[in-house]
Amino acid sequence: MESLPEAILIRILAAIPAVDLVLVCRLVCCQWKNLVDGAALWILKCQQEGLTRAESDAENWQSFYFLSKKRKNLIKNPCGEEDLEHWGEVENGGDGWKIEELPGDFGKEFPSEEVHKYFVTSYDWCRKAQVIDLRAEGYWEELMDTTQPKIMVRDWYAGRSDAGCLYELCVKLLSENEDVLAEYKSETITIPQENDASWTEISHTFSDYGPGVRFVRFEHGGQDTLFWKGWYGVRVTNSSVTVEP
């Protein structure tokens, strides 16, 4: 192995699972450590697995590889398929939260055919939240503290065409002790009565948030503005939090 050209050795190492490269192969010798810590090996693995990135954007190809492989929606039960499972700190104002089938009364279909349900609020304020443990999801401390990958937050909301409503979104990045290190809070969005019931996406990207982030707390909610008994408030679905490569 010592006599192999470096380019050949990189091709051999690229066939090894990524976790084994980091936890085992880089401990073999100084040469292997340098190759595992370098860019060439991870550029090749990205090419082999169809993970594309502009060369000008490249800073840490190893982090890019792992983040790309892990990329998924960290919000559980984003569309109400499991009732209110995984949602905590639930505030049930009025008649409380309800899950309905799309498009619902006086509503419109969602832009994606993969979404079939939504949560709907009542005549007093309804809120619900999820706290995401980043370490439990595989995002280790050094990655979050050094690379500080972007954290993308998205939510979708809509009213029904015969009723006005209010909507709010608040997302916090929390430390180990749940201190707030960064926060995004939308304005209170008002949807008037006799609206077109279309779905609207709201999004925010956290970047350069500093070291120490261990949790993401996602909270949203709303109510109707007519105080009608039942479920005439804002509708929400397809919420997402992703750690971006």
PDB file of C-alpha atoms in Angstrom:
ATOM      1  CA  MET A   1       0.000   0.000   0.000  1.00  0.00           C
ATOM      2  CA  GLU A   2       2.861   2.385   0.771  1.00  0.00           C
ATOM      3  CA  SER A   3       4.114   2.151  -2.819  1.00  0.00           C
ATOM      4  CA  LEU A   4       0.733   2.997  -4.389  1.00  0.00           C
ATOM      5  CA  PRO A   5       0.376   6.398  -6.059  1.00  0.00           C
ATOM      6  CA  GLU A   6      -1.765   8.717  -3.955  1.00  0.00           C
ATOM      7  CA  ALA A   7      -4.444   8.960  -6.666  1.00  0.00           C
ATOM      8  CA  ILE A   8      -4.883   5.149  -6.629  1.00  0.00           C
ATOM      9  CA  LEU A   9      -4.999   5.067  -2.831  1.00  0.00           C
ATOM     10  CA  ILE A  10      -7.694   7.732  -2.834  1.00  0.00           C
ATOM     11  CA  ARG A  11      -9.783   5.604  -5.222  1.00  0.00           C
ATOM     12  CA  ILE A  12      -9.408   2.603  -2.917  1.00  0.00           C
ATOM     13  CA  LEU A  13     -10.354   4.617   0.172  1.00  0.00           C
ATOM     14  CA  ALA A  14     -13.351   6.103  -1.648  1.00  0.00           C
ATOM     15  CA  ALA A  15     -14.905   2.623  -1.758  1.00  0.00           C
ATOM     16  CA  ILE A  16     -14.944   2.451   2.059  1.00  0.00           C
ATOM     17  CA  PRO A  17     -18.039   3.657   3.998  1.00  0.00           C
ATOM     18  CA  ALA A  18     -17.662   7.254   5.132  1.00  0.00           C
ATOM     19  CA  VAL A  19     -18.037   6.534   8.851  1.00  0.00           C
ATOM     20  CA  ASP A  20     -15.255   3.945   8.686  1.00  0.00           C
ATOM     21  CA  LEU A  21     -13.015   6.424   6.892  1.00  0.00           C
ATOM     22  CA  VAL A  22     -13.350   8.919   9.726  1.00  0.00           C
ATOM     23  CA  LEU A  23     -13.397   6.546  12.703  1.00  0.00           C
ATOM     24  CA  VAL A  24     -10.939   3.882  11.504  1.00  0.00           C
ATOM     25  CA  CYS A  25      -8.927   4.686   8.374  1.00  0.00           C
ATOM     26  CA  ARG A  26      -7.677   8.113   9.453  1.00  0.00           C
ATOM     27  CA  LEU A  27      -6.094   6.429  12.507  1.00  0.00           C
ATOM     28  CA  VAL A  28      -3.953   4.017  10.450  1.00  0.00           C
ATOM     29  CA  CYS A  29      -1.075   6.383   9.663  1.00  0.00           C
ATOM     30  CA  CYS A  30      -0.241  10.022   8.940  1.00  0.00           C
ATOM     31  CA  GLN A  31      -0.657   9.552   5.181  1.00  0.00           C
ATOM     32  CA  TRP A  32      -4.170   8.111   5.542  1.00  0.00           C
ATOM     33  CA  LYS A  33      -5.129  10.782   8.066  1.00  0.00           C
ATOM     34  CA  ASN A  34      -4.088  13.506   5.637  1.00  0.00           C
ATOM     35  CA  LEU A  35      -6.047  11.882   2.815  1.00  0.00           C
ATOM     36  CA  VAL A  36      -9.202  11.469   4.929  1.00  0.00           C
ATOM     37  CA  ASP A  37      -8.926  15.061   6.149  1.00  0.00           C
ATOM     38  CA  GLY A  38      -8.246  16.391   2.653  1.00  0.00           C
ATOM     39  CA  ALA A  39     -10.654  17.434  -0.074  1.00  0.00           C
ATOM     40  CA  ALA A  40      -9.753  15.046  -2.921  1.00  0.00           C
ATOM     41  CA  LEU A  41     -11.176  11.915  -1.279  1.00  0.00           C
ATOM     42  CA  TRP A  42     -14.498  13.569  -0.431  1.00  0.00           C
ATOM     43  CA  ILE A  43     -14.827  15.231  -3.824  1.00  0.00           C
ATOM     44  CA  LEU A  44     -14.515  11.765  -5.364  1.00  0.00           C
ATOM     45  CA  LYS A  45     -17.085  10.267  -2.969  1.00  0.00           C
ATOM     46  CA  CYS A  46     -19.487  13.112  -3.745  1.00  0.00           C
ATOM     47  CA  GLN A  47     -19.041  12.535  -7.484  1.00  0.00           C
ATOM     48  CA  GLN A  48     -19.600   8.795  -7.094  1.00  0.00           C
ATOM     49  CA  GLU A  49     -22.844   9.358  -5.176  1.00  0.00           C
ATOM     50  CA  GLY A  50     -24.197  12.222  -7.275  1.00  0.00           C
ATOM     51  CA  LEU A  51     -23.761  14.925  -4.639  1.00  0.00           C
ATOM     52  CA  THR A  52     -23.033  18.108  -6.589  1.00  0.00           C
ATOM     53  CA  ARG A  53     -21.543  21.360  -5.420  1.00  0.00           C
ATOM     54  CA  ALA A  54     -19.866  24.273  -7.161  1.00  0.00           C
ATOM     55  CA  GLU A  55     -16.097  24.270  -6.701  1.00  0.00           C
ATOM     56  CA  SER A  56     -16.243  27.934  -5.728  1.00  0.00           C
ATOM     57  CA  ASP A  57     -18.561  27.037  -2.822  1.00  0.00           C
ATOM     58  CA  ALA A  58     -16.275  24.335  -1.473  1.00  0.00           C
ATOM     59  CA  GLU A  59     -14.900  24.874   2.014  1.00  0.00           C
ATOM     60  CA  ASN A  60     -15.113  21.509   3.738  1.00  0.00           C
ATOM     61  CA  TRP A  61     -15.994  18.647   1.405  1.00  0.00           C
ATOM     62  CA  GLN A  62     -16.132  16.134   4.250  1.00  0.00           C
ATOM     63  CA  SER A  63     -18.798  18.181   6.065  1.00  0.00           C
ATOM     64  CA  PHE A  64     -20.650  18.720   2.780  1.00  0.00           C
ATOM     65  CA  TYR A  65     -20.720  14.957   2.178  1.00  0.00           C
ATOM     66  CA  PHE A  66     -22.083  14.096   5.632  1.00  0.00           C
ATOM     67  CA  LEU A  67     -24.619  16.942   5.640  1.00  0.00           C
ATOM     68  CA  SER A  68     -25.876  15.954   2.190  1.00  0.00           C
ATOM     69  CA  LYS A  69     -26.331  12.345   3.261  1.00  0.00           C
ATOM     70  CA  LYS A  70     -28.135  13.338   6.452  1.00  0.00           C
ATOM     71  CA  ARG A  71     -30.351  16.008   4.888  1.00  0.00           C
ATOM     72  CA  LYS A  72     -33.973  15.405   5.873  1.00  0.00           C
ATOM     73  CA  ASN A  73     -36.912  17.160   7.481  1.00  0.00           C
ATOM     74  CA  LEU A  74     -36.280  17.122  11.234  1.00  0.00           C
ATOM     75  CA  ILE A  75     -39.895  18.032  12.040  1.00  0.00           C
ATOM     76  CA  LYS A  76     -41.854  14.894  12.897  1.00  0.00           C
ATOM     77  CA  ASN A  77     -45.498  14.597  11.807  1.00  0.00           C
ATOM     78  CA  PRO A  78     -45.440  17.878   9.822  1.00  0.00           C
ATOM     79  CA  CYS A  79     -48.822  17.353   8.146  1.00  0.00           C
ATOM     80  CA  GLY A  80     -51.011  15.869  10.863  1.00  0.00           C
ATOM     81  CA  GLU A  81     -50.926  12.283   9.599  1.00  0.00           C
ATOM     82  CA  GLU A  82     -50.382  11.180  13.226  1.00  0.00           C
ATOM     83  CA  ASP A  83     -52.866  13.586  14.833  1.00  0.00           C
ATOM     84  CA  LEU A  84     -50.846  15.758  17.296  1.00  0.00           C
ATOM     85  CA  GLU A  85     -48.153  13.137  17.922  1.00  0.00           C
ATOM     86  CA  HIS A  86     -44.643  14.648  18.469  1.00  0.00           C
ATOM     87  CA  TRP A  87     -46.060  18.157  19.023  1.00  0.00           C
ATOM     88  CA  GLY A  88     -45.604  19.485  22.562  1.00  0.00           C
ATOM     89  CA  GLU A  89     -46.493  22.581  24.569  1.00  0.00           C
ATOM     90  CA  VAL A  90     -49.877  22.501  22.825  1.00  0.00           C
ATOM     91  CA  GLU A  91     -52.180  25.439  23.512  1.00  0.00           C
ATOM     92  CA  ASN A  92     -55.775  24.603  22.582  1.00  0.00           C
ATOM     93  CA  GLY A  93     -57.610  27.920  22.522  1.00  0.00           C
ATOM     94  CA  GLY A  94     -61.272  27.980  21.546  1.00  0.00           C
ATOM     95  CA  ASP A  95     -62.217  24.492  20.385  1.00  0.00           C
ATOM     96  CA  GLY A  96     -58.525  23.581  20.068  1.00  0.00           C
ATOM     97  CA  TRP A  97     -56.489  22.164  17.202  1.00  0.00           C
ATOM     98  CA  LYS A  98     -58.118  19.919  14.614  1.00  0.00           C
ATOM     99  CA  ILE A  99     -56.711  17.899  11.699  1.00  0.00           C
ATOM    100  CA  GLU A 100     -58.620  18.047   8.409  1.00  0.00           C
ATOM    101  CA  GLU A 101     -58.289  16.572   4.932  1.00  0.00           C
ATOM    102  CA  LEU A 102     -57.216  18.824   2.065  1.00  0.00           C
ATOM    103  CA  PRO A 103     -58.623  20.955   0.546  1.00  0.00           C
ATOM    104  CA  GLY A 104     -61.180  21.394   3.369  1.00  0.00           C
ATOM    105  CA  ASP A 105     -64.254  23.629   3.347  1.00  0.00           C
ATOM    106  CA  PHE A 106     -63.674  26.872   1.446  1.00  0.00           C
ATOM    107  CA  GLY A 107     -60.041  25.834   0.913  1.00  0.00           C
ATOM    108  CA  LYS A 108     -57.609  25.020  -1.879  1.00  0.00           C
ATOM    109  CA  GLU A 109     -55.432  22.031  -2.652  1.00  0.00           C
ATOM    110  CA  PHE A 110     -51.832  22.166  -1.446  1.00  0.00           C
ATOM    111  CA  PRO A 111     -49.123  22.782  -4.122  1.00  0.00           C
ATOM    112  CA  SER A 112     -47.640  19.317  -3.491  1.00  0.00           C
ATOM    113  CA  GLU A 113     -49.675  16.171  -4.096  1.00  0.00           C
ATOM    114  CA  GLU A 114     -47.735  14.468  -1.290  1.00  0.00           C
ATOM    115  CA  VAL A 115     -49.511  16.563   1.370  1.00  0.00           C
ATOM    116  CA  HIS A 116     -52.994  15.323   2.289  1.00  0.00           C
ATOM    117  CA  LYS A 117     -53.828  16.895   5.664  1.00  0.00           C
ATOM    118  CA  TYR A 118     -53.375  20.088   7.639  1.00  0.00           C
ATOM    119  CA  PHE A 119     -53.779  21.405  11.190  1.00  0.00           C
ATOM    120  CA  VAL A 120     -56.443  24.094  11.728  1.00  0.00           C
ATOM    121  CA  THR A 121     -56.923  26.550  14.610  1.00  0.00           C
ATOM    122  CA  SER A 122     -60.037  27.819  16.356  1.00  0.00           C
ATOM    123  CA  TYR A 123     -61.554  31.067  17.654  1.00  0.00           C
ATOM    124  CA  ASP A 124     -58.936  31.629  20.368  1.00  0.00           C
ATOM    125  CA  TRP A 125     -55.175  31.342  20.058  1.00  0.00           C
ATOM    126  CA  CYS A 126     -53.817  27.848  19.306  1.00  0.00           C
ATOM    127  CA  ARG A 127     -50.078  27.087  19.431  1.00  0.00           C
ATOM    128  CA  LYS A 128     -47.904  23.984  19.231  1.00  0.00           C
ATOM    129  CA  ALA A 129     -44.167  23.361  19.279  1.00  0.00           C
ATOM    130  CA  GLN A 130     -41.424  20.815  18.648  1.00  0.00           C
ATOM    131  CA  VAL A 131     -37.913  20.790  20.079  1.00  0.00           C
ATOM    132  CA  ILE A 132     -35.324  19.089  17.849  1.00  0.00           C
ATOM    133  CA  ASP A 133     -32.279  17.533  19.524  1.00  0.00           C
ATOM    134  CA  LEU A 134     -29.545  18.021  16.911  1.00  0.00           C
ATOM    135  CA  ARG A 135     -27.120  15.537  18.484  1.00  0.00           C
ATOM    136  CA  ALA A 136     -29.801  12.858  18.578  1.00  0.00           C
ATOM    137  CA  GLU A 137     -30.336  13.502  14.840  1.00  0.00           C
ATOM    138  CA  GLY A 138     -26.628  12.921  14.142  1.00  0.00           C
ATOM    139  CA  TYR A 139     -25.273  16.491  14.038  1.00  0.00           C
ATOM    140  CA  TRP A 140     -22.279  16.324  16.343  1.00  0.00           C
ATOM    141  CA  GLU A 141     -20.920  19.212  18.447  1.00  0.00           C
ATOM    142  CA  GLU A 142     -17.791  19.950  16.382  1.00  0.00           C
ATOM    143  CA  LEU A 143     -19.844  20.153  13.195  1.00  0.00           C
ATOM    144  CA  MET A 144     -22.355  22.586  14.694  1.00  0.00           C
ATOM    145  CA  ASP A 145     -19.684  24.694  16.414  1.00  0.00           C
ATOM    146  CA  THR A 146     -17.074  24.842  13.628  1.00  0.00           C
ATOM    147  CA  THR A 147     -18.872  24.410  10.318  1.00  0.00           C
ATOM    148  CA  GLN A 148     -22.090  26.025  11.572  1.00  0.00           C
ATOM    149  CA  PRO A 149     -24.176  24.683   8.668  1.00  0.00           C
ATOM    150  CA  LYS A 150     -27.184  26.711   7.608  1.00  0.00           C
ATOM    151  CA  ILE A 151     -30.452  25.780   9.295  1.00  0.00           C
ATOM    152  CA  MET A 152     -33.433  26.287   6.993  1.00  0.00           C
ATOM    153  CA  VAL A 153     -36.923  26.694   8.458  1.00  0.00           C
ATOM    154  CA  ARG A 154     -40.111  26.536   6.367  1.00  0.00           C
ATOM    155  CA  ASP A 155     -43.813  26.552   7.102  1.00  0.00           C
ATOM    156  CA  TRP A 156     -47.006  26.780   5.042  1.00  0.00           C
ATOM    157  CA  TYR A 157     -50.191  28.572   6.094  1.00  0.00           C
ATOM    158  CA  ALA A 158     -53.579  29.407   4.586  1.00  0.00           C
ATOM    159  CA  GLY A 159     -56.973  30.738   5.569  1.00  0.00           C
ATOM    160  CA  ARG A 160     -60.368  29.596   4.405  1.00  0.00           C
ATOM    161  CA  SER A 161     -62.032  31.952   1.946  1.00  0.00           C
ATOM    162  CA  ASP A 162     -65.027  32.750   4.176  1.00  0.00           C
ATOM    163  CA  ALA A 163     -63.102  33.733   7.351  1.00  0.00           C
ATOM    164  CA  GLY A 164     -60.207  35.942   8.390  1.00  0.00           C
ATOM    165  CA  CYS A 165     -57.377  34.651  10.585  1.00  0.00           C
ATOM    166  CA  LEU A 166     -53.998  35.341  12.200  1.00  0.00           C
ATOM    167  CA  TYR A 167     -50.730  33.384  11.929  1.00  0.00           C
ATOM    168  CA  GLU A 168     -47.356  33.478  13.708  1.00  0.00           C
ATOM    169  CA  LEU A 169     -44.086  31.525  13.499  1.00  0.00           C
ATOM    170  CA  CYS A 170     -41.268  31.581  16.071  1.00  0.00           C
ATOM    171  CA  VAL A 171     -38.071  29.490  15.823  1.00  0.00           C
ATOM    172  CA  LYS A 172     -35.224  29.536  18.343  1.00  0.00           C
ATOM    173  CA  LEU A 173     -31.744  28.007  18.310  1.00  0.00           C
ATOM    174  CA  LEU A 174     -30.964  26.817  21.828  1.00  0.00           C
ATOM    175  CA  SER A 175     -27.815  25.902  23.740  1.00  0.00           C
ATOM    176  CA  GLU A 176     -27.240  22.839  25.922  1.00  0.00           C
ATOM    177  CA  ASN A 177     -28.922  24.752  28.780  1.00  0.00           C
ATOM    178  CA  GLU A 178     -31.677  25.967  26.426  1.00  0.00           C
ATOM    179  CA  ASP A 179     -30.410  29.542  26.333  1.00  0.00           C
ATOM    180  CA  VAL A 180     -31.572  31.348  23.179  1.00  0.00           C
ATOM    181  CA  LEU A 181     -28.585  31.828  20.826  1.00  0.00           C
ATOM    182  CA  ALA A 182     -30.567  32.993  17.769  1.00  0.00           C
ATOM    183  CA  GLU A 183     -34.244  33.626  17.086  1.00  0.00           C
ATOM    184  CA  TYR A 184     -36.583  34.265  14.187  1.00  0.00           C
ATOM    185  CA  LYS A 185     -40.083  35.541  14.875  1.00  0.00           C
ATOM    186  CA  SER A 186     -42.469  36.474  12.105  1.00  0.00           C
ATOM    187  CA  GLU A 187     -44.821  39.371  12.377  1.00  0.00           C
ATOM    188  CA  THR A 188     -48.411  38.526  13.188  1.00  0.00           C
ATOM    189  CA  ILE A 189     -49.722  37.857   9.694  1.00  0.00           C
ATOM    190  CA  THR A 190     -53.351  38.809   9.069  1.00  0.00           C
ATOM    191  CA  ILE A 191     -55.391  37.060   6.387  1.00  0.00           C
ATOM    192  CA  PRO A 192     -58.585  38.987   5.649  1.00  0.00           C
ATOM    193  CA  GLN A 193     -62.044  37.545   5.298  1.00  0.00           C
ATOM    194  CA  GLU A 194     -62.959  36.746   1.670  1.00  0.00           C
ATOM    195  CA  ASN A 195     -59.371  35.794   0.821  1.00  0.00           C
ATOM    196  CA  ASP A 196     -58.511  33.335  -1.973  1.00  0.00           C
ATOM    197  CA  ALA A 197     -57.546  30.526   0.475  1.00  0.00           C
ATOM    198  CA  SER A 198     -54.206  29.994  -1.282  1.00  0.00           C
ATOM    199  CA  TRP A 199     -51.290  28.393   0.554  1.00  0.00           C
ATOM    200  CA  THR A 200     -48.289  30.624   1.363  1.00  0.00           C
ATOM    201  CA  GLU A 201     -44.785  29.508   2.306  1.00  0.00           C
ATOM    202  CA  ILE A 202     -42.789  31.353   4.948  1.00  0.00           C
ATOM    203  CA  SER A 203     -39.084  30.604   5.405  1.00  0.00           C
ATOM    204  CA  HIS A 204     -35.978  31.712   7.261  1.00  0.00           C
ATOM    205  CA  THR A 205     -32.318  30.624   7.123  1.00  0.00           C
ATOM    206  CA  PHE A 206     -30.074  30.747  10.186  1.00  0.00           C
ATOM    207  CA  SER A 207     -26.361  31.195   9.423  1.00  0.00           C
ATOM    208  CA  ASP A 208     -23.261  32.404  11.316  1.00  0.00           C
ATOM    209  CA  TYR A 209     -25.135  31.787  14.565  1.00  0.00           C
ATOM    210  CA  GLY A 210     -22.032  31.023  16.625  1.00  0.00           C
ATOM    211  CA  PRO A 211     -20.991  27.925  18.595  1.00  0.00           C
ATOM    212  CA  GLY A 212     -23.113  26.091  21.119  1.00  0.00           C
ATOM    213  CA  VAL A 213     -26.341  25.332  19.213  1.00  0.00           C
ATOM    214  CA  ARG A 214     -27.743  21.970  20.337  1.00  0.00           C
ATOM    215  CA  PHE A 215     -31.528  22.300  19.887  1.00  0.00           C
ATOM    216  CA  VAL A 216     -34.017  23.938  17.515  1.00  0.00           C
ATOM    217  CA  ARG A 217     -37.385  24.970  18.936  1.00  0.00           C
ATOM    218  CA  PHE A 218     -40.114  25.401  16.289  1.00  0.00           C
ATOM    219  CA  GLU A 219     -43.438  26.979  17.292  1.00  0.00           C
ATOM    220  CA  HIS A 220     -46.385  28.189  15.227  1.00  0.00           C
ATOM    221  CA  GLY A 221     -50.037  28.962  15.672  1.00  0.00           C
ATOM    222  CA  GLY A 222     -52.929  31.299  15.100  1.00  0.00           C
ATOM    223  CA  GLN A 223     -56.673  31.813  15.368  1.00  0.00           C
ATOM    224  CA  ASP A 224     -59.617  33.177  13.421  1.00  0.00           C
ATOM    225  CA  THR A 225     -60.565  36.864  13.635  1.00  0.00           C
ATOM    226  CA  LEU A 226     -64.343  36.392  13.641  1.00  0.00           C
ATOM    227  CA  PHE A 227     -64.528  34.328  16.865  1.00  0.00           C
ATOM    228  CA  TRP A 228     -66.799  31.759  15.266  1.00  0.00           C
ATOM    229  CA  LYS A 229     -67.200  28.514  17.182  1.00  0.00           C
ATOM    230  CA  GLY A 230     -65.449  25.647  15.420  1.00  0.00           C
ATOM    231  CA  TRP A 231     -62.367  25.695  13.193  1.00  0.00           C
ATOM    232  CA  TYR A 232     -62.247  28.812  11.040  1.00  0.00           C
ATOM    233  CA  GLY A 233     -58.696  29.875  11.971  1.00  0.00           C
ATOM    234  CA  VAL A 234     -55.410  29.604  10.121  1.00  0.00           C
ATOM    235  CA  ARG A 235     -54.415  26.275   8.574  1.00  0.00           C
ATOM    236  CA  VAL A 236     -50.808  25.053   8.746  1.00  0.00           C
ATOM    237  CA  THR A 237     -48.997  22.070   7.221  1.00  0.00           C
ATOM    238  CA  ASN A 238     -45.743  20.750   5.738  1.00  0.00           C
ATOM    239  CA  SER A 239     -43.549  22.421   8.365  1.00  0.00           C
ATOM    240  CA  SER A 240     -39.832  21.674   8.025  1.00  0.00           C
ATOM    241  CA  VAL A 241     -36.439  22.230   9.629  1.00  0.00           C
ATOM    242  CA  THR A 242     -33.394  21.093   7.639  1.00  0.00           C
ATOM    243  CA  VAL A 243     -29.661  21.363   8.229  1.00  0.00           C
ATOM    244  CA  GLU A 244     -28.268  22.360   4.846  1.00  0.00           C
ATOM    245  CA  PRO A 245     -25.000  21.154   3.255  1.00  0.00           C
TER     246      PRO A 245
END
